Amino acid sequence: MKAVILVGGLGTRLRPLTCNTPKPMIPLVNQPFIESMLLRLRDQGIDEVVLAVQYLADRFIAALGDGSRLNMKLHIIEEPEPRGTAGAVKNVEHLLDDTTFVFNGDVMTDLDLQAMLAYHREKQSKVTISLTPVDDPTQFGLVEMGRDNRVSRFLEKPRAEDITTNMINAGTYIIEPEVLRYVPPAQFYMFERGLFPVILQTGDPMFGFPSRAYWTDIGKPQTYLDVHHDILIGKVRYTFQGQQIADRVWLEGDADIHPSAQVVGPLVIGHGVSIGRGARIIGPSVIGPNCTIGPEVSLEGVVLWEGNQIAEGAVLRNCVLGRNNQIGPKTQISDGAIISDECSLGGENRLERGIRIWPGTQLGEQAISF
């Protein structure tokens, strides 16, 4: 079984975390998101995947190669320019010879793909669209269906008075390659506003697959933090790397944890982490490899990528740190703040209210109270 994963976006909404790292390569519980996604597909019977890449393609090639490390076949195809969702699949059409899954590369879900495939075949569908219910559909693309779940209309970001359903396009599709004949070659062309409306007009069978599987878009800072919390509290099916060393505390490799440190799960600790005297780490949190957590540091609800150095008495809550940052003593970072890579923040700074700090930023002591 084959799949195409659309990973061509710039990750603008996740800046500055995506300044140096493509959005699908950002870590999810200390593992690149795209890698965890590929493993999930492999375990559900998809053994050949095409990555449609446009931004920082070399990073995908270096990390994933031909897929043999993951026991699957992987094609990494770089677009000459952005082609849109349907245009990107058209660009790799020569690799597709049978029923194909298509995934948005920033969607986290535990959707049952074999059940969706069986449904697609039962309906003799040419396109099947996964659907999920949401509380506020005004920010999404609604999909209206008839009694047999055949798609009858699309409504993008409707006004409240126009809402007729709460089922939205969840970003996982099954297509028969023949429908790509409707997609113009070498052009920017979208599934949502291009191909799907055309298929409605042609009358080709197109069905919705409603599901209450876990679903979220990791492409925004708060949802990126939220999906970590959901994984750690067990809201979504996910397999952690490493060994469980205490109640809901997983360790990947070796770590130096001071006997006086308080470590409360759910928590994942990467290899080479050092946790100092009197430190207090409360889950749901993820500590990346080779981080140093100094004495009397307090961490709660945080995601730290690799190589961060947190000095004595610092307090971090509900925030994300990229790679290799130096956080000074008694600095406070909270309230959805994002610190990118290679930053140096002096002591007694205060960063809150979703502030975003770009790569390489240097701040002296007490420089910001925000």
Tab-separated table of C-alpha atoms in Angstrom:
chain	number	residue	atom	x	y	z
A	1	MET	CA	0.000	0.000	0.000
A	2	LYS	CA	1.272	3.479	-0.920
A	3	ALA	CA	0.847	6.903	0.626
A	4	VAL	CA	1.811	10.485	-0.152
A	5	ILE	CA	2.605	12.824	2.729
A	6	LEU	CA	2.450	16.535	1.997
A	7	VAL	CA	5.389	18.160	3.774
A	8	GLY	CA	5.992	21.190	1.583
A	9	GLY	CA	4.816	23.948	3.925
A	10	LEU	CA	7.055	26.600	5.474
A	11	GLY	CA	5.641	26.154	8.978
A	12	THR	CA	4.996	29.888	9.276
A	13	ARG	CA	2.540	29.580	12.158
A	14	LEU	CA	5.107	27.658	14.204
A	15	ARG	CA	7.883	30.203	13.773
A	16	PRO	CA	10.424	30.557	15.291
A	17	LEU	CA	10.612	26.797	15.997
A	18	THR	CA	10.583	26.147	12.241
A	19	CYS	CA	13.272	28.680	11.324
A	20	ASN	CA	15.900	25.927	11.325
A	21	THR	CA	13.706	22.814	11.298
A	22	PRO	CA	10.975	21.834	8.808
A	23	LYS	CA	7.638	21.537	10.587
A	24	PRO	CA	7.290	17.757	10.040
A	25	MET	CA	10.809	17.280	11.484
A	26	ILE	CA	10.110	19.022	14.782
A	27	PRO	CA	10.334	16.629	17.717
A	28	LEU	CA	7.219	15.034	19.140
A	29	VAL	CA	8.112	13.414	22.463
A	30	ASN	CA	11.799	13.482	21.453
A	31	GLN	CA	11.213	11.871	18.055
A	32	PRO	CA	10.808	13.724	14.740
A	33	PHE	CA	7.084	13.958	14.056
A	34	ILE	CA	7.457	12.647	10.509
A	35	GLU	CA	9.293	9.585	11.818
A	36	SER	CA	6.550	8.740	14.294
A	37	MET	CA	4.015	9.255	11.510
A	38	LEU	CA	5.870	6.925	9.154
A	39	LEU	CA	6.072	4.230	11.818
A	40	ARG	CA	2.328	4.514	12.428
A	41	LEU	CA	1.659	4.106	8.697
A	42	ARG	CA	4.002	1.138	8.489
A	43	ASP	CA	2.231	-0.558	11.383
A	44	GLN	CA	-1.095	-0.109	9.553
A	45	GLY	CA	0.068	-1.753	6.342
A	46	ILE	CA	1.527	1.128	4.332
A	47	ASP	CA	4.997	0.084	3.214
A	48	GLU	CA	5.807	2.681	0.523
A	49	VAL	CA	5.596	6.429	1.082
A	50	VAL	CA	6.272	9.470	-1.076
A	51	LEU	CA	7.238	12.659	0.762
A	52	ALA	CA	6.298	15.721	-1.300
A	53	VAL	CA	8.877	18.221	-0.007
A	54	GLN	CA	9.497	21.870	-0.839
A	55	TYR	CA	11.189	23.474	2.212
A	56	LEU	CA	14.549	22.249	3.587
A	57	ALA	CA	14.360	19.003	1.627
A	58	ASP	CA	17.940	18.076	2.534
A	59	ARG	CA	16.909	17.695	6.177
A	60	PHE	CA	14.432	14.967	5.263
A	61	ILE	CA	16.974	13.163	3.100
A	62	ALA	CA	19.626	13.259	5.834
A	63	ALA	CA	17.232	12.018	8.526
A	64	LEU	CA	15.211	9.414	6.618
A	65	GLY	CA	17.200	8.338	3.559
A	66	ASP	CA	15.407	5.678	1.529
A	67	GLY	CA	13.326	4.493	4.498
A	68	SER	CA	15.177	1.213	4.977
A	69	ARG	CA	15.998	2.134	8.582
A	70	LEU	CA	12.232	2.136	9.216
A	71	ASN	CA	11.654	-1.051	7.196
A	72	MET	CA	9.752	0.726	4.439
A	73	LYS	CA	10.373	2.228	1.009
A	74	LEU	CA	10.608	6.015	0.940
A	75	HIS	CA	10.746	8.460	-1.973
A	76	ILE	CA	11.652	12.063	-1.142
A	77	ILE	CA	10.568	14.250	-4.070
A	78	GLU	CA	11.395	17.952	-4.033
A	79	GLU	CA	8.973	20.305	-5.764
A	80	PRO	CA	10.558	22.933	-8.029
A	81	GLU	CA	8.127	25.480	-6.552
A	82	PRO	CA	5.074	25.285	-4.246
A	83	ARG	CA	2.345	23.326	-6.035
A	84	GLY	CA	-0.452	23.236	-3.443
A	85	THR	CA	-1.939	20.072	-1.961
A	86	ALA	CA	-3.343	18.490	-5.149
A	87	GLY	CA	-0.543	19.904	-7.301
A	88	ALA	CA	2.038	18.223	-5.062
A	89	VAL	CA	0.363	14.838	-5.541
A	90	LYS	CA	0.119	15.463	-9.296
A	91	ASN	CA	3.878	16.082	-9.255
A	92	VAL	CA	4.492	12.516	-7.995
A	93	GLU	CA	1.742	10.905	-10.084
A	94	HIS	CA	4.311	8.774	-11.914
A	95	LEU	CA	4.943	6.873	-8.662
A	96	LEU	CA	1.260	6.090	-8.033
A	97	ASP	CA	-0.319	3.066	-9.693
A	98	ASP	CA	-3.118	2.047	-7.314
A	99	THR	CA	-5.291	3.208	-4.430
A	100	THR	CA	-3.264	5.763	-2.449
A	101	PHE	CA	-3.531	7.451	0.935
A	102	VAL	CA	-2.754	11.167	1.106
A	103	PHE	CA	-1.849	12.838	4.403
A	104	ASN	CA	-1.247	16.401	5.477
A	105	GLY	CA	2.153	16.373	7.168
A	106	ASP	CA	1.074	18.458	10.170
A	107	VAL	CA	-1.886	16.372	11.358
A	108	MET	CA	-1.604	14.156	14.430
A	109	THR	CA	-4.209	11.403	14.461
A	110	ASP	CA	-4.675	7.782	15.500
A	111	LEU	CA	-7.223	7.152	12.751
A	112	ASP	CA	-7.831	3.482	11.872
A	113	LEU	CA	-6.495	3.477	8.319
A	114	GLN	CA	-7.487	-0.107	7.543
A	115	ALA	CA	-11.092	0.654	8.507
A	116	MET	CA	-11.044	3.725	6.249
A	117	LEU	CA	-9.605	1.670	3.380
A	118	ALA	CA	-12.282	-1.027	3.785
A	119	TYR	CA	-14.946	1.706	3.750
A	120	HIS	CA	-13.429	3.245	0.586
A	121	ARG	CA	-13.561	-0.096	-1.189
A	122	GLU	CA	-17.045	-0.970	0.041
A	123	LYS	CA	-18.372	2.347	-1.327
A	124	GLN	CA	-16.392	1.923	-4.577
A	125	SER	CA	-15.298	5.482	-3.989
A	126	LYS	CA	-12.878	7.452	-6.117
A	127	VAL	CA	-12.070	9.840	-3.255
A	128	THR	CA	-12.703	9.284	0.450
A	129	ILE	CA	-12.190	12.120	2.920
A	130	SER	CA	-11.686	11.564	6.644
A	131	LEU	CA	-13.989	13.755	8.720
A	132	THR	CA	-13.928	14.743	12.362
A	133	PRO	CA	-16.408	16.712	14.503
A	134	VAL	CA	-15.336	20.038	16.059
A	135	ASP	CA	-17.016	22.400	18.508
A	136	ASP	CA	-16.426	25.535	16.401
A	137	PRO	CA	-16.519	24.779	12.661
A	138	THR	CA	-16.128	28.422	11.565
A	139	GLN	CA	-12.343	28.071	11.252
A	140	PHE	CA	-12.423	24.936	9.128
A	141	GLY	CA	-13.753	23.450	5.904
A	142	LEU	CA	-17.156	21.844	6.432
A	143	VAL	CA	-18.143	18.752	4.452
A	144	GLU	CA	-21.857	18.144	3.926
A	145	MET	CA	-23.040	14.619	3.097
A	146	GLY	CA	-26.186	12.829	2.010
A	147	ARG	CA	-27.724	9.888	3.858
A	148	ASP	CA	-25.209	7.415	2.470
A	149	ASN	CA	-22.269	9.708	3.406
A	150	ARG	CA	-21.735	10.719	-0.206
A	151	VAL	CA	-20.244	14.208	-0.216
A	152	SER	CA	-22.739	16.826	-1.428
A	153	ARG	CA	-21.095	20.185	-0.649
A	154	PHE	CA	-17.987	21.897	0.743
A	155	LEU	CA	-18.151	25.076	2.777
A	156	GLU	CA	-14.878	26.790	3.703
A	157	LYS	CA	-14.776	28.733	7.013
A	158	PRO	CA	-18.519	29.362	7.180
A	159	ARG	CA	-20.311	32.083	9.106
A	160	ALA	CA	-22.105	30.832	12.209
A	161	GLU	CA	-25.522	31.232	10.545
A	162	ASP	CA	-24.428	29.069	7.590
A	163	ILE	CA	-23.310	26.042	9.631
A	164	THR	CA	-25.221	22.881	8.779
A	165	THR	CA	-22.813	20.274	10.171
A	166	ASN	CA	-19.877	20.087	12.561
A	167	MET	CA	-17.970	17.560	10.421
A	168	ILE	CA	-14.783	18.999	8.974
A	169	ASN	CA	-12.122	17.841	6.541
A	170	ALA	CA	-9.530	16.087	8.748
A	171	GLY	CA	-6.711	16.013	6.189
A	172	THR	CA	-6.484	12.288	5.416
A	173	TYR	CA	-7.672	11.143	1.984
A	174	ILE	CA	-7.826	7.977	-0.090
A	175	ILE	CA	-7.729	8.577	-3.822
A	176	GLU	CA	-7.800	6.496	-6.949
A	177	PRO	CA	-4.968	7.879	-9.126
A	178	GLU	CA	-7.330	8.317	-12.092
A	179	VAL	CA	-8.850	11.423	-10.445
A	180	LEU	CA	-5.513	13.189	-10.875
A	181	ARG	CA	-6.444	13.676	-14.529
A	182	TYR	CA	-8.502	16.626	-13.313
A	183	VAL	CA	-5.433	18.304	-11.798
A	184	PRO	CA	-3.518	20.592	-14.169
A	185	PRO	CA	0.202	19.720	-14.381
A	186	ALA	CA	2.926	22.016	-13.061
A	187	GLN	CA	0.473	24.399	-11.412
A	188	PHE	CA	-0.530	25.423	-7.910
A	189	TYR	CA	-3.740	23.500	-7.277
A	190	MET	CA	-5.555	22.568	-4.070
A	191	PHE	CA	-7.682	19.591	-3.090
A	192	GLU	CA	-10.060	21.691	-1.033
A	193	ARG	CA	-10.816	24.500	-3.488
A	194	GLY	CA	-9.846	22.797	-6.727
A	195	LEU	CA	-10.061	19.033	-7.142
A	196	PHE	CA	-12.869	18.223	-4.703
A	197	PRO	CA	-15.334	20.773	-6.163
A	198	VAL	CA	-14.475	19.487	-9.651
A	199	ILE	CA	-15.251	15.919	-8.582
A	200	LEU	CA	-18.620	17.082	-7.270
A	201	GLN	CA	-19.331	18.455	-10.739
A	202	THR	CA	-18.155	15.351	-12.605
A	203	GLY	CA	-20.214	13.060	-10.408
A	204	ASP	CA	-17.360	10.690	-9.558
A	205	PRO	CA	-18.206	8.911	-6.278
A	206	MET	CA	-16.720	10.792	-3.325
A	207	PHE	CA	-17.549	9.850	0.256
A	208	GLY	CA	-16.887	11.143	3.736
A	209	PHE	CA	-15.493	8.841	6.428
A	210	PRO	CA	-16.670	10.202	9.806
A	211	SER	CA	-14.477	9.296	12.753
A	212	ARG	CA	-14.022	10.266	16.367
A	213	ALA	CA	-10.349	9.285	16.324
A	214	TYR	CA	-7.923	11.697	17.924
A	215	TRP	CA	-7.124	14.571	15.571
A	216	THR	CA	-5.218	17.821	15.866
A	217	ASP	CA	-3.112	20.143	13.755
A	218	ILE	CA	0.382	20.435	15.295
A	219	GLY	CA	1.135	23.519	13.206
A	220	LYS	CA	0.401	26.150	15.890
A	221	PRO	CA	2.404	26.788	19.068
A	222	GLN	CA	-0.393	26.050	21.515
A	223	THR	CA	-1.588	22.934	19.690
A	224	TYR	CA	2.020	21.716	19.493
A	225	LEU	CA	2.197	22.001	23.272
A	226	ASP	CA	-1.293	20.535	23.682
A	227	VAL	CA	-0.548	17.423	21.611
A	228	HIS	CA	2.402	16.626	23.891
A	229	HIS	CA	0.126	16.901	26.888
A	230	ASP	CA	-2.516	14.730	25.200
A	231	ILE	CA	0.065	12.043	24.383
A	232	LEU	CA	1.473	12.047	27.893
A	233	ILE	CA	-1.919	11.792	29.620
A	234	GLY	CA	-2.980	8.964	27.304
A	235	LYS	CA	-5.601	10.821	25.269
A	236	VAL	CA	-4.048	9.519	22.047
A	237	ARG	CA	-2.500	6.119	21.346
A	238	TYR	CA	1.259	6.556	21.231
A	239	THR	CA	4.286	4.410	22.041
A	240	PHE	CA	7.076	6.101	23.998
A	241	GLN	CA	10.691	5.341	23.397
A	242	GLY	CA	12.762	4.299	26.398
A	243	GLN	CA	11.948	2.492	29.623
A	244	GLN	CA	9.469	3.364	32.365
A	245	ILE	CA	11.523	4.045	35.511
A	246	ALA	CA	8.726	5.294	37.775
A	247	ASP	CA	4.989	5.893	37.661
A	248	ARG	CA	4.429	7.485	34.215
A	249	VAL	CA	8.094	8.508	33.941
A	250	TRP	CA	9.993	7.252	30.873
A	251	LEU	CA	13.766	7.478	30.412
A	252	GLU	CA	15.497	7.169	27.031
A	253	GLY	CA	18.992	5.867	27.779
A	254	ASP	CA	20.892	7.173	30.807
A	255	ALA	CA	20.386	10.274	32.932
A	256	ASP	CA	21.847	11.782	36.106
A	257	ILE	CA	18.973	12.631	38.450
A	258	HIS	CA	19.876	14.045	41.869
A	259	PRO	CA	18.259	12.111	44.753
A	260	SER	CA	16.650	15.304	46.069
A	261	ALA	CA	14.998	16.160	42.727
A	262	GLN	CA	11.233	15.790	42.528
A	263	VAL	CA	10.126	14.115	39.314
A	264	VAL	CA	6.382	13.661	38.778
A	265	GLY	CA	4.892	12.105	35.639
A	266	PRO	CA	3.696	11.965	33.032
A	267	LEU	CA	7.214	12.793	31.919
A	268	VAL	CA	9.693	11.710	29.237
A	269	ILE	CA	13.423	12.280	29.878
A	270	GLY	CA	15.926	12.062	27.034
A	271	HIS	CA	19.349	10.439	27.052
A	272	GLY	CA	22.168	12.341	28.759
A	273	VAL	CA	19.912	14.614	30.832
A	274	SER	CA	21.213	15.955	34.140
A	275	ILE	CA	18.723	17.041	36.811
A	276	GLY	CA	20.220	18.969	39.709
A	277	ARG	CA	19.683	19.235	43.435
A	278	GLY	CA	16.191	20.224	44.526
A	279	ALA	CA	14.867	20.542	40.981
A	280	ARG	CA	11.133	20.023	40.561
A	281	ILE	CA	9.830	18.640	37.263
A	282	ILE	CA	6.090	18.134	36.933
A	283	GLY	CA	4.357	16.554	33.969
A	284	PRO	CA	3.028	16.507	31.425
A	285	SER	CA	6.533	17.468	30.294
A	286	VAL	CA	9.238	16.332	27.860
A	287	ILE	CA	12.965	16.907	28.479
A	288	GLY	CA	15.076	16.472	25.354
A	289	PRO	CA	18.447	14.721	25.165
A	290	ASN	CA	21.501	16.294	26.807
A	291	CYS	CA	19.596	18.970	28.703
A	292	THR	CA	21.005	20.215	32.006
A	293	ILE	CA	18.441	21.176	34.633
A	294	GLY	CA	20.169	23.143	37.365
A	295	PRO	CA	19.591	23.201	41.143
A	296	GLU	CA	16.174	24.386	42.385
A	297	VAL	CA	14.803	24.718	38.848
A	298	SER	CA	11.024	24.320	38.493
A	299	LEU	CA	9.569	22.903	35.275
A	300	GLU	CA	5.889	22.177	34.676
A	301	GLY	CA	4.014	21.408	31.456
A	302	VAL	CA	7.054	22.146	29.272
A	303	VAL	CA	8.609	20.776	26.097
A	304	LEU	CA	12.386	21.152	25.875
A	305	TRP	CA	14.277	20.096	22.761
A	306	GLU	CA	17.854	18.855	23.025
A	307	GLY	CA	20.834	20.580	24.614
A	308	ASN	CA	19.129	23.204	26.778
A	309	GLN	CA	20.949	24.505	29.859
A	310	ILE	CA	18.619	25.788	32.590
A	311	ALA	CA	20.414	27.648	35.398
A	312	GLU	CA	19.650	27.606	39.115
A	313	GLY	CA	16.243	28.785	40.275
A	314	ALA	CA	14.718	29.259	36.826
A	315	VAL	CA	10.964	28.641	36.520
A	316	LEU	CA	9.461	27.328	33.265
A	317	ARG	CA	5.763	26.569	32.832
A	318	ASN	CA	3.667	25.797	29.754
A	319	CYS	CA	6.372	26.790	27.257
A	320	VAL	CA	8.548	25.354	24.482
A	321	LEU	CA	12.326	25.671	24.112
A	322	GLY	CA	14.108	24.753	20.870
A	323	ARG	CA	17.696	23.501	20.756
A	324	ASN	CA	20.801	24.532	22.710
A	325	ASN	CA	19.477	27.502	24.678
A	326	GLN	CA	21.101	28.980	27.772
A	327	ILE	CA	18.538	30.114	30.357
A	328	GLY	CA	19.948	32.247	33.179
A	329	PRO	CA	19.283	31.915	36.907
A	330	LYS	CA	15.830	32.862	38.205
A	331	THR	CA	14.512	33.568	34.720
A	332	GLN	CA	10.789	32.856	34.338
A	333	ILE	CA	9.287	31.580	31.062
A	334	SER	CA	5.593	30.721	30.930
A	335	ASP	CA	2.172	31.214	29.357
A	336	GLY	CA	2.872	29.638	25.948
A	337	ALA	CA	6.207	31.398	25.361
A	338	ILE	CA	8.418	29.994	22.566
A	339	ILE	CA	12.219	30.185	22.669
A	340	SER	CA	13.868	29.083	19.422
A	341	ASP	CA	17.443	27.758	19.004
A	342	GLU	CA	20.844	28.918	20.268
A	343	CYS	CA	19.450	31.713	22.463
A	344	SER	CA	21.140	33.074	25.564
A	345	LEU	CA	18.833	34.632	28.141
A	346	GLY	CA	20.473	36.254	31.151
A	347	GLY	CA	19.263	35.927	34.708
A	348	GLU	CA	15.973	37.242	36.094
A	349	ASN	CA	14.236	37.809	32.782
A	350	ARG	CA	10.490	37.250	32.601
A	351	LEU	CA	8.881	36.034	29.360
A	352	GLU	CA	5.144	35.369	29.233
A	353	ARG	CA	2.007	35.944	27.091
A	354	GLY	CA	3.078	33.751	24.195
A	355	ILE	CA	6.205	35.801	23.432
A	356	ARG	CA	8.406	34.309	20.693
A	357	ILE	CA	12.195	34.633	20.762
A	358	TRP	CA	14.004	34.137	17.408
A	359	PRO	CA	17.145	31.991	16.916
A	360	GLY	CA	20.410	33.321	18.292
A	361	THR	CA	18.835	36.018	20.467
A	362	GLN	CA	21.041	37.297	23.300
A	363	LEU	CA	19.468	38.973	26.309
A	364	GLY	CA	21.284	40.415	29.281
A	365	GLU	CA	20.110	40.140	32.870
A	366	GLN	CA	16.680	41.621	33.622
A	367	ALA	CA	16.325	42.729	29.998
A	368	ILE	CA	12.682	41.704	29.517
A	369	SER	CA	9.664	41.612	31.771
A	370	PHE	CA	6.774	40.770	29.446
